[in-house]
PDB file of C-alpha atoms and ligand atoms in Angstrom:
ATOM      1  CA  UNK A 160     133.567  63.219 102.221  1.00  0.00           C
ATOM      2  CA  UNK A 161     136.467  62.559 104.574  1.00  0.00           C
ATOM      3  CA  UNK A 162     138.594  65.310 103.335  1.00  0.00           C
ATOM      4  CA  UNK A 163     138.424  68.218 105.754  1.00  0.00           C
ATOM      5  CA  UNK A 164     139.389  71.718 104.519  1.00  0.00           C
ATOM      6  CA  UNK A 165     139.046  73.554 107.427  1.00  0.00           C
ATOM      7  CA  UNK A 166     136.660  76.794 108.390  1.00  0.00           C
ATOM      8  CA  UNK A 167     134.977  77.812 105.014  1.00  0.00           C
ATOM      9  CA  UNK A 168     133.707  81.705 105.666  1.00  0.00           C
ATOM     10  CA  UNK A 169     131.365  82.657 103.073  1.00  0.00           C
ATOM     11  CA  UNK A 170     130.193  86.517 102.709  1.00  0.00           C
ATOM     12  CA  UNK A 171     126.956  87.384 100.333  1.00  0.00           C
ATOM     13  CA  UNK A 172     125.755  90.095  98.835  1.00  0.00           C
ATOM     14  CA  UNK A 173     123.476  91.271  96.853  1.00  0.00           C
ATOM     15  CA  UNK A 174     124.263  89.883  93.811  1.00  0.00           C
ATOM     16  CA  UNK A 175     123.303  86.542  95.767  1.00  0.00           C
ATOM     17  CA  UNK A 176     119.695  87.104  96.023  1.00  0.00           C
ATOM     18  CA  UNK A 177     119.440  89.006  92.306  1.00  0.00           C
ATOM     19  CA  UNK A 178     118.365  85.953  90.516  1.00  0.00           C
ATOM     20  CA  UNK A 179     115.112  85.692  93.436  1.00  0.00           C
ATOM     21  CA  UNK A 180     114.341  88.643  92.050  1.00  0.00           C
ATOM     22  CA  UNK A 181     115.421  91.404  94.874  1.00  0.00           C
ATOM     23  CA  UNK A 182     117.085  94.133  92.915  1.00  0.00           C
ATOM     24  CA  UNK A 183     121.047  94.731  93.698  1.00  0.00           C
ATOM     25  CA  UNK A 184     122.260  98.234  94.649  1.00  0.00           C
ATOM     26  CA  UNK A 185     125.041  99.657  92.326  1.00  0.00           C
ATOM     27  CA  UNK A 186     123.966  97.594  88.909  1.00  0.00           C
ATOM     28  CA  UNK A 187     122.010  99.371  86.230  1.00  0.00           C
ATOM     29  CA  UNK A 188     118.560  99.877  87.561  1.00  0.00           C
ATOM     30  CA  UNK A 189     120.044  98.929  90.989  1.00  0.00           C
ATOM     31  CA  UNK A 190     118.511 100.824  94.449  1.00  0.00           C
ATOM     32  CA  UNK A 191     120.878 103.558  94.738  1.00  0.00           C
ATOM     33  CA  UNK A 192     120.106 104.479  91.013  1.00  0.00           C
ATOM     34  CA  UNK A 193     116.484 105.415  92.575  1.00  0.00           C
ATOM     35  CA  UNK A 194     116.869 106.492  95.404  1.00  0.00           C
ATOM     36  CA  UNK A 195     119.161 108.860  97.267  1.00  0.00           C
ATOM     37  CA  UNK A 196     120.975 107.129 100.192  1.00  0.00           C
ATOM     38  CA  UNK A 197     121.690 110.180 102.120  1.00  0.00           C
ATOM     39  CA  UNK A 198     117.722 110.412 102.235  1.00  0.00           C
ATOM     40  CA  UNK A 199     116.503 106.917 103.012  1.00  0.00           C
ATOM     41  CA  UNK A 200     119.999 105.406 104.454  1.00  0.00           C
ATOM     42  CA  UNK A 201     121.173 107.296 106.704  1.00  0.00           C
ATOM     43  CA  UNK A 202     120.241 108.505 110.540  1.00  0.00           C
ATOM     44  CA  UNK A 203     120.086 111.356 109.574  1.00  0.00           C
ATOM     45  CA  UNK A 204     117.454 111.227 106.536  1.00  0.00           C
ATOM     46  CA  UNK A 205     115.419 109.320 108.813  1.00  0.00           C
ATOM     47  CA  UNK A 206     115.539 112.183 111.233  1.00  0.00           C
ATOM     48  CA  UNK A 207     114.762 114.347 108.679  1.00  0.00           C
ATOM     49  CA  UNK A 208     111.864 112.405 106.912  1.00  0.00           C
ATOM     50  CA  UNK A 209     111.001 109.042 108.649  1.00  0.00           C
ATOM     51  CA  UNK A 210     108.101 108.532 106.699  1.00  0.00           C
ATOM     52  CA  UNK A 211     109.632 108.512 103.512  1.00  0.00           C
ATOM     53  CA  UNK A 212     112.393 105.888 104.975  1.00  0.00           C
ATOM     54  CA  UNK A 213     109.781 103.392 106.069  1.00  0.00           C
ATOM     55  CA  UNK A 214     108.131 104.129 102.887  1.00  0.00           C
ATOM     56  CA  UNK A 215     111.167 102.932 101.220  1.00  0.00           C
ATOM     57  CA  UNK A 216     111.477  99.832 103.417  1.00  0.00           C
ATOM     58  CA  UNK A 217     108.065  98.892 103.724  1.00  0.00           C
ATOM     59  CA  UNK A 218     108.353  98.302  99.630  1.00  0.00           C
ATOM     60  CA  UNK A 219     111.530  96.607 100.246  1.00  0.00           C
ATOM     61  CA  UNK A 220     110.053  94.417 103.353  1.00  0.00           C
ATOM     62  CA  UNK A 221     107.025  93.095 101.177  1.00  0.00           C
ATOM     63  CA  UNK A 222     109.144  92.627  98.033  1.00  0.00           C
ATOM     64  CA  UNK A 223     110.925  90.458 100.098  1.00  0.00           C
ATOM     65  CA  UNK A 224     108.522  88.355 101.841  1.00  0.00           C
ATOM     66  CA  UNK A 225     107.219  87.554  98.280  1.00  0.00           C
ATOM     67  CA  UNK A 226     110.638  86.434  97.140  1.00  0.00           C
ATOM     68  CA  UNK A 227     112.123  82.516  96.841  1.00  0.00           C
ATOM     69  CA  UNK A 228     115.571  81.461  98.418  1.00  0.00           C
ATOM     70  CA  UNK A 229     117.840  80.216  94.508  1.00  0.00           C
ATOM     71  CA  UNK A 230     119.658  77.205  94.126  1.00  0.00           C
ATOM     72  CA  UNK A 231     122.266  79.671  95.593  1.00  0.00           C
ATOM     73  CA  UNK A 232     121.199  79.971  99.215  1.00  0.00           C
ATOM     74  CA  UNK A 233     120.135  76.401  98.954  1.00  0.00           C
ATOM     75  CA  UNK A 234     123.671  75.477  97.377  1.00  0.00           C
ATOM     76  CA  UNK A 235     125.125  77.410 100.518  1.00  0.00           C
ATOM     77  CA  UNK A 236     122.880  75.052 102.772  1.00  0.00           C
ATOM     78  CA  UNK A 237     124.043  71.940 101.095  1.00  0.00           C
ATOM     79  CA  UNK A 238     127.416  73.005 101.811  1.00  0.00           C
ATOM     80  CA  UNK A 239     127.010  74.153 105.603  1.00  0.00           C
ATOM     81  CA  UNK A 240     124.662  70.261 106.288  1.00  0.00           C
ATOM     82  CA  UNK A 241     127.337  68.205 103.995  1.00  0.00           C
ATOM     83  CA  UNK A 242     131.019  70.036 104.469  1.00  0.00           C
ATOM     84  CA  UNK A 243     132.700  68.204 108.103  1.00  0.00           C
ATOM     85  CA  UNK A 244     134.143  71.568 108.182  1.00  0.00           C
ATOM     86  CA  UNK A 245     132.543  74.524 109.811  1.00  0.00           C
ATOM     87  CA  UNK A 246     130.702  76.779 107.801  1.00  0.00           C
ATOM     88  CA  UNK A 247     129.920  80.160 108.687  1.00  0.00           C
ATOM     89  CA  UNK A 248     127.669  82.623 106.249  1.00  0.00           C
ATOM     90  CA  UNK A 249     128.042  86.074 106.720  1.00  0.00           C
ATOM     91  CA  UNK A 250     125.812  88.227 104.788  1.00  0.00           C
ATOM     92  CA  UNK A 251     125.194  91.631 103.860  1.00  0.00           C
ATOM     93  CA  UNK A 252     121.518  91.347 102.800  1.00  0.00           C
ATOM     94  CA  UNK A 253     118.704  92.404 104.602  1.00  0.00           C
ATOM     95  CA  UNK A 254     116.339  89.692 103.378  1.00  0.00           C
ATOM     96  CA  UNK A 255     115.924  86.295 105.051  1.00  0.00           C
ATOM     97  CA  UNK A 256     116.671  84.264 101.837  1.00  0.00           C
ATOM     98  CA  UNK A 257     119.269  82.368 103.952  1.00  0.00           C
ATOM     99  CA  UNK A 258     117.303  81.247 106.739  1.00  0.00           C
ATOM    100  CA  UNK A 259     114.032  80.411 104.214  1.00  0.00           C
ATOM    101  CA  UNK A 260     117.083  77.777 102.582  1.00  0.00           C
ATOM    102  CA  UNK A 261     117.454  76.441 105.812  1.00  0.00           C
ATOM    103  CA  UNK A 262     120.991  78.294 106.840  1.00  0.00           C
ATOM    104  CA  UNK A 263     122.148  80.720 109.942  1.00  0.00           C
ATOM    105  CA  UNK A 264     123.683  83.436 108.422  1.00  0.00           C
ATOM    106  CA  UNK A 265     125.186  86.616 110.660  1.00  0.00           C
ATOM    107  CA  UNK A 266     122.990  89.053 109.208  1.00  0.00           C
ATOM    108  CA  UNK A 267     125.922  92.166 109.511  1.00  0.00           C
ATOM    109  CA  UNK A 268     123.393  95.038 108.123  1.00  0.00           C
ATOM    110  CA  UNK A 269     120.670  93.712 109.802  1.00  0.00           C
ATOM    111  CA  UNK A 270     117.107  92.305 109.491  1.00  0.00           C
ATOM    112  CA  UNK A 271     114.292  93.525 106.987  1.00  0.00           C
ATOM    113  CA  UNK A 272     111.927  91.363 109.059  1.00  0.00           C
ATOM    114  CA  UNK A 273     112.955  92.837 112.297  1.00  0.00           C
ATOM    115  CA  UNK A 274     111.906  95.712 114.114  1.00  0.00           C
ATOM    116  CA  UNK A 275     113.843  98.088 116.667  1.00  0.00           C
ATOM    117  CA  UNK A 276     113.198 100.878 119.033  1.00  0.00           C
ATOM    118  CA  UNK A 277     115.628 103.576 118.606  1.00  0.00           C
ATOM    119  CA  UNK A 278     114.464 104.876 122.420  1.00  0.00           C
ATOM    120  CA  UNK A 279     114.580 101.599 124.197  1.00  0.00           C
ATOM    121  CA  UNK A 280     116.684  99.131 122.125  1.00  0.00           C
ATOM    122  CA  UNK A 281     113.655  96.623 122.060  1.00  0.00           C
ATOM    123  CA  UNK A 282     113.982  94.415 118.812  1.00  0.00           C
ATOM    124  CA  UNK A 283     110.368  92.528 117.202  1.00  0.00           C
ATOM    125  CA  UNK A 284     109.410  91.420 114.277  1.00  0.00           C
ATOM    126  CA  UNK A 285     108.252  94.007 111.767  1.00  0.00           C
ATOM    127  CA  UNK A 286     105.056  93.823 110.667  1.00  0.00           C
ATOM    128  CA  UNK A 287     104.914  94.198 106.793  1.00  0.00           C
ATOM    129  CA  UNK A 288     104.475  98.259 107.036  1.00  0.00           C
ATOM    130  CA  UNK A 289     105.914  99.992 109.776  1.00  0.00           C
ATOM    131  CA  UNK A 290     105.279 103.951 110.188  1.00  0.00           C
ATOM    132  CA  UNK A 291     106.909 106.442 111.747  1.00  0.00           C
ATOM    133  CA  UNK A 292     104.173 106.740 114.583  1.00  0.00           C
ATOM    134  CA  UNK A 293     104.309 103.337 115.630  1.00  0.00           C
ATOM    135  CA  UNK A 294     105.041 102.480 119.271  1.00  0.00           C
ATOM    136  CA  UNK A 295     107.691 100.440 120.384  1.00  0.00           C
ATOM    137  CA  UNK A 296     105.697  97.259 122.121  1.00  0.00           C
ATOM    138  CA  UNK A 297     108.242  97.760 125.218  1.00  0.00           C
ATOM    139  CA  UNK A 298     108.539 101.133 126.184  1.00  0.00           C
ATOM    140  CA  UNK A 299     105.445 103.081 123.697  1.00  0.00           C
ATOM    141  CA  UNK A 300     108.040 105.093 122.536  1.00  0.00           C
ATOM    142  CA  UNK A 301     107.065 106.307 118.794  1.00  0.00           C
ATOM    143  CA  UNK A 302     110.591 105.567 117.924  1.00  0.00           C
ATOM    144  CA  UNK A 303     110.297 102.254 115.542  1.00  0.00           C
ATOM    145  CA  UNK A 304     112.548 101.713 113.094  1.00  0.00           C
ATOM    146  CA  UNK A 305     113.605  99.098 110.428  1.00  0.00           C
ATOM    147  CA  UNK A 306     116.552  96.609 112.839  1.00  0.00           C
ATOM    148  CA  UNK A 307     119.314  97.267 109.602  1.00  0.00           C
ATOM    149  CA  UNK A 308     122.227  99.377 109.748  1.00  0.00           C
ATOM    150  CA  UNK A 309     122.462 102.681 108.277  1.00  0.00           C
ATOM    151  CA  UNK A 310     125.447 104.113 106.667  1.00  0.00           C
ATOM    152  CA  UNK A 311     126.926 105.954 109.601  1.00  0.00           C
ATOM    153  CA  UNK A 312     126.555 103.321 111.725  1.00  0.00           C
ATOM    154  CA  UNK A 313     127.997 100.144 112.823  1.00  0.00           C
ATOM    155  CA  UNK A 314     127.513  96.778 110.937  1.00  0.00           C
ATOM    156  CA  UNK A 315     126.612  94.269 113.707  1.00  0.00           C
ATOM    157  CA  UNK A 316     128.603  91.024 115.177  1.00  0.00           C
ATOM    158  CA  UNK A 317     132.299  92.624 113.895  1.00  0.00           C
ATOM    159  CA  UNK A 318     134.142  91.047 116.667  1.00  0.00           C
ATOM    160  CA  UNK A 319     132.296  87.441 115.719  1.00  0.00           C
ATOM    161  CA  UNK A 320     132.956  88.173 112.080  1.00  0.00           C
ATOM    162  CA  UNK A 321     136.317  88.716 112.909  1.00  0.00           C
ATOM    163  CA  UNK A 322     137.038  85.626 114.943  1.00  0.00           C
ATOM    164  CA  UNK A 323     135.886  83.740 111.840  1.00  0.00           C
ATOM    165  CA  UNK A 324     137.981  85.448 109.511  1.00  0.00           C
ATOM    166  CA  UNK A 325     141.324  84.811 111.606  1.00  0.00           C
ATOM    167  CA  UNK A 326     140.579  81.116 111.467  1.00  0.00           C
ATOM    168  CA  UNK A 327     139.201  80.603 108.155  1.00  0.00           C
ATOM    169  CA  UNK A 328     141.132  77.932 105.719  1.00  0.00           C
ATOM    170  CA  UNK A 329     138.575  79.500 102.988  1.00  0.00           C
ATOM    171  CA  UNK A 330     137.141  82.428 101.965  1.00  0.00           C
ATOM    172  CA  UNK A 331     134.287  82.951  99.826  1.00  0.00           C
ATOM    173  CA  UNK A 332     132.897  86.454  98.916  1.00  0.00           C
ATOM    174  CA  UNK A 333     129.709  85.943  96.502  1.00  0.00           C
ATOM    175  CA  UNK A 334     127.510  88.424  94.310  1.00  0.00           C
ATOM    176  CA  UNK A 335     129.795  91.797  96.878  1.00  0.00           C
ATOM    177  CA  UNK A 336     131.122  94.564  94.813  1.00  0.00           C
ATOM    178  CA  UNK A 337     133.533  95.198  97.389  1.00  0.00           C
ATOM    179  CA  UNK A 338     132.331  99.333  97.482  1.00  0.00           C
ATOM    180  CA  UNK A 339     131.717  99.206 101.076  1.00  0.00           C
ATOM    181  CA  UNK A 340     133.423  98.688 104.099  1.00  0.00           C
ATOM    182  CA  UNK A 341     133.839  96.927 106.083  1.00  0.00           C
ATOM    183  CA  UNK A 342     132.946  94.177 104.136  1.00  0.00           C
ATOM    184  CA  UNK A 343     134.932  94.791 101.352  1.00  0.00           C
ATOM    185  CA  UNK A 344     138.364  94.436 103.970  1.00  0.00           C
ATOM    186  CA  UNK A 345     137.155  91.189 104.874  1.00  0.00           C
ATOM    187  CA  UNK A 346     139.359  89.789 101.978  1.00  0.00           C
ATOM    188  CA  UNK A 347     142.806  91.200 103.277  1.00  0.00           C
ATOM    189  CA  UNK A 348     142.100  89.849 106.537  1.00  0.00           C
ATOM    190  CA  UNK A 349     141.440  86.475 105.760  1.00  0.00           C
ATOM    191  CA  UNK A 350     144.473  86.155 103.442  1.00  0.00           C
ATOM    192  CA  UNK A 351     146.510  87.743 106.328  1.00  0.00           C
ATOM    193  CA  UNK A 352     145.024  85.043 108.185  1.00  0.00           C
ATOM    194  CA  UNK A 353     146.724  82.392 105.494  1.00  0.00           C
ATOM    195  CA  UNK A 354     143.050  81.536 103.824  1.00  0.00           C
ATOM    196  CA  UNK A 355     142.642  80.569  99.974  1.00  0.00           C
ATOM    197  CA  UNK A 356     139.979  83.465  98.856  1.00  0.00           C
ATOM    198  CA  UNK A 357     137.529  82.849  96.456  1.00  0.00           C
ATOM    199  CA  UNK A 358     135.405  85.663  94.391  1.00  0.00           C
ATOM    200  CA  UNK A 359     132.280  84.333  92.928  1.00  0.00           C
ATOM    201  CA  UNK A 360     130.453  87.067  90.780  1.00  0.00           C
ATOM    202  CA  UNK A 361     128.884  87.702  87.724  1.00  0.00           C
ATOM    203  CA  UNK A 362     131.254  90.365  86.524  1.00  0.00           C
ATOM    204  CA  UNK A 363     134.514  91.645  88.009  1.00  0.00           C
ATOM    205  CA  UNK A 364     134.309  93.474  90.973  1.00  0.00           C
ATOM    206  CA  UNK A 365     136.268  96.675  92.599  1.00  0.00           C
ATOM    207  CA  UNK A 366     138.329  93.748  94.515  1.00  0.00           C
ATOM    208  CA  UNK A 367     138.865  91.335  92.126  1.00  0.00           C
ATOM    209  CA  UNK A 368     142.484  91.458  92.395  1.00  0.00           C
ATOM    210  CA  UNK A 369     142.656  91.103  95.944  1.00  0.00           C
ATOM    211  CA  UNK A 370     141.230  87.206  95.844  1.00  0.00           C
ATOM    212  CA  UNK A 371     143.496  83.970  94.714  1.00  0.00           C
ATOM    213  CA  UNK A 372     140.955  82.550  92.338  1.00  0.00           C
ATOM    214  CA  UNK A 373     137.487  83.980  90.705  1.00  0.00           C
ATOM    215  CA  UNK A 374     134.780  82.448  89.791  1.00  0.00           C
ATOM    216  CA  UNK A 375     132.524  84.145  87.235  1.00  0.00           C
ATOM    217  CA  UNK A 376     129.126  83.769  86.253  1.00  0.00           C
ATOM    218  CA  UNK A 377     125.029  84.282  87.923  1.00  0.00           C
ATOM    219  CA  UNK A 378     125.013  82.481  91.393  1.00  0.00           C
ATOM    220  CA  UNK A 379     122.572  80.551  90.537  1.00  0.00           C
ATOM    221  CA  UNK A 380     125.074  78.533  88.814  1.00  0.00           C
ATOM    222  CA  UNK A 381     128.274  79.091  89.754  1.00  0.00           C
ATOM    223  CA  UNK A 382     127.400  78.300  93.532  1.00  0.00           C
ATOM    224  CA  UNK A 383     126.126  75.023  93.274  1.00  0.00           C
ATOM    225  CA  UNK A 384     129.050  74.296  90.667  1.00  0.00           C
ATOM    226  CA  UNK A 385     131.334  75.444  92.974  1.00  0.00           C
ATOM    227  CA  UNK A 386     129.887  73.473  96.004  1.00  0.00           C
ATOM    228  CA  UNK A 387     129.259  70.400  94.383  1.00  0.00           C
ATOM    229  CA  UNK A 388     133.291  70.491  93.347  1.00  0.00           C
ATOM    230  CA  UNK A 389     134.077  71.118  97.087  1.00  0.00           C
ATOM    231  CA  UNK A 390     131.602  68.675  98.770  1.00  0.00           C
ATOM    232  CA  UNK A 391     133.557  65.780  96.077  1.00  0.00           C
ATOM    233  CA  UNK A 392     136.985  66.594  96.394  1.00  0.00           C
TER     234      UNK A 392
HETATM  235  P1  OAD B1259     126.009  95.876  95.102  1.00  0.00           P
HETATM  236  O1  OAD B1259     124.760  96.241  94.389  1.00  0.00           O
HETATM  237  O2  OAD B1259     126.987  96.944  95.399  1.00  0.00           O
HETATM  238  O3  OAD B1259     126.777  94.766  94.234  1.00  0.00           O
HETATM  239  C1  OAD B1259     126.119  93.643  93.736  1.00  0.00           C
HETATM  240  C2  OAD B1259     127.151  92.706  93.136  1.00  0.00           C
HETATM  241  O4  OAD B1259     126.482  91.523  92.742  1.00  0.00           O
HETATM  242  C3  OAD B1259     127.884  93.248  91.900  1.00  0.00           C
HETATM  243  O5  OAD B1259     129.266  93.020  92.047  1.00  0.00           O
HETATM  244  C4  OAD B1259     127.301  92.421  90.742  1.00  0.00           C
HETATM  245  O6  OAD B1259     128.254  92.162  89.711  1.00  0.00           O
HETATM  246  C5  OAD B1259     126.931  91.141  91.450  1.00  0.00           C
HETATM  247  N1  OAD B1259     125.813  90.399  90.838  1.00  0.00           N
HETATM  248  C6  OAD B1259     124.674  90.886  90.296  1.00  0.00           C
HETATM  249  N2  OAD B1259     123.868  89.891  89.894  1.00  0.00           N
HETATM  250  C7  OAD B1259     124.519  88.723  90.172  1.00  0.00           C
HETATM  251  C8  OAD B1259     124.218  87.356  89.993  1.00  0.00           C
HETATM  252  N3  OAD B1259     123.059  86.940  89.443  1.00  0.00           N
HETATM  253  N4  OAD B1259     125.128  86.430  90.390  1.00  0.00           N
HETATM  254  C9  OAD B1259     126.302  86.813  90.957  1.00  0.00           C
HETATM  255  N5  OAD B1259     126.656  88.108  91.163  1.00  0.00           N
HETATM  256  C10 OAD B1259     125.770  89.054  90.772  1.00  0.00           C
HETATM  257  O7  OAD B1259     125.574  95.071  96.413  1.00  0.00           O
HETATM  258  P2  OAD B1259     126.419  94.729  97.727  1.00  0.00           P
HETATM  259  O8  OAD B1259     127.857  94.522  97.390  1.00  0.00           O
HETATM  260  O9  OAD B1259     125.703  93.666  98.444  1.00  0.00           O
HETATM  261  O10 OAD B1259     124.351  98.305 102.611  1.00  0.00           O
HETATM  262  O11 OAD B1259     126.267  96.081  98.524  1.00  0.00           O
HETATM  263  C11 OAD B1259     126.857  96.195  99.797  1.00  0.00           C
HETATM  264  C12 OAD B1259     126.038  97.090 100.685  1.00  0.00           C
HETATM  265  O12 OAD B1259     125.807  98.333 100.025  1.00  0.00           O
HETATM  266  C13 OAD B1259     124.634  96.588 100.983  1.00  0.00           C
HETATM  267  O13 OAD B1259     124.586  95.668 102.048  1.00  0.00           O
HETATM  268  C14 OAD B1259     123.907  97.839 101.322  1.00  0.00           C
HETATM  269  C15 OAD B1259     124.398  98.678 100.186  1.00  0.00           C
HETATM  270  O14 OAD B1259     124.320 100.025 100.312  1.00  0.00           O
HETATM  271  C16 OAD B1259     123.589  99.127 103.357  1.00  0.00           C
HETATM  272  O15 OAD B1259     122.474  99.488 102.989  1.00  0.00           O
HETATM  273  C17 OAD B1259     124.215  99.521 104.660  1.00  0.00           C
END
């Protein structure tokens, strides 16, 4: 491919890792149609009741381990090893489907697989059930907790993520509903920034409108379609 288009930003979501089987969060039958996210989201349900919260991430944690990157993250890692233009992945997803394809990704809601120490700010990797009692390896603090963010707090890298979306020539937003910020901005910024925006979903989302072109169908298809079409233009 000699053709060059520029910085390609992709952001995922969880409609990118539904087809390896981890369940998205607003869909029917999705997470928060189960569970509360004031009570297992939040600082302050964890304050309240941190056994249920790792409860509800150690399920999450070993659902995940079990699960299989899709020909979607490995479409994504075709595109970041073949494009001449940088690639950058940011994702919203707490799994590790993107590294298992073989792809960095800036993880902005963190890291099922990670650990943290609320006390000491120590970060390891989580053993496959955490519980509240658990000392921190660093400072024996019983203060673990799962490394993702919370809603209340702030997503991680923004002032990367925001680098990237000033100089992007493309913008990709895959399998996002666009319900929460501030992800969901992340298309009016790169447009400001003069990039062709792309929404690749399976159904519209709350954003649609917001993106030049859309792309509709699972991700297990419409990625690699999509990619393929880029990588031989
Ligand atoms: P949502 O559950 O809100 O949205 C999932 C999106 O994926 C929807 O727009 C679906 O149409 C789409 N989708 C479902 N299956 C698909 C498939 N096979 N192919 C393509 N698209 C598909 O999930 P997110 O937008 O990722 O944050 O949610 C954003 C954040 O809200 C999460 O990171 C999480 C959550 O609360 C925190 O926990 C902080």
């Amino acid at each position: 491919m000699d053709w060059n288009p520029g910085k390609i930003v992709v952001l995922t979501g969880a409609g990118v890792s539904a087809e390896s089987g981890l369940g998205t969060f607003r869909d029917a039958g999705g997470v928060w149609t189960r569970y509360d996210l004031n009570e297992v989201a939040t600082p302050e349900g964890f304050r309240r009741d941190p056994i249920k919260v790792h409860e509800f991430y150690n399920a999450r944690r070993k659902n995940a381990a079990g699960a299989k990157p899709n020909a979607a993250h490995e479409a994504l890692a075709r595109l970041e090893r073949d494009c001449p233009g940088e690639v950058v992945i940011i994702t919203q997803n707490v799994d590790s489907l993107h590294e298992a394809a073989g792809t960095a990704a800036i993880h902005m809601h963190g890291r099922l697989d990670r650990a943290t120490c609320a006390s000491c700010g120590a970060v390891w990797d989580a053993p496959l059930e955490m519980h509240a009692a658990d000392p921190c390896p660093e400072c024996l603090e019983p203060a673990t907790r799962p490394d993702v963010v919370w809603f209340g707090e702030v997503p991680r890298a923004l002032d990367d993520i925001a680098g990237h979306l000033d100089t992007a020539a493309v913008f990709v937003a895959i399998g996002t509903s666009g319900q929460v910020h501030p992800a969901a901005g992340f298309v009016s910024e790169a447009k400001r920034a003069g990039a062709h925006t792309i929404e690749i979903n399976l159904a519209p989302s709350d954003i649609s409108e917001l993106f030049h072109q859309r792309i509709e169908g699972p991700a297990t298809q419409s990625v690699p379609l999509w990619v393929e079409s880029l990588l031989n233009a």
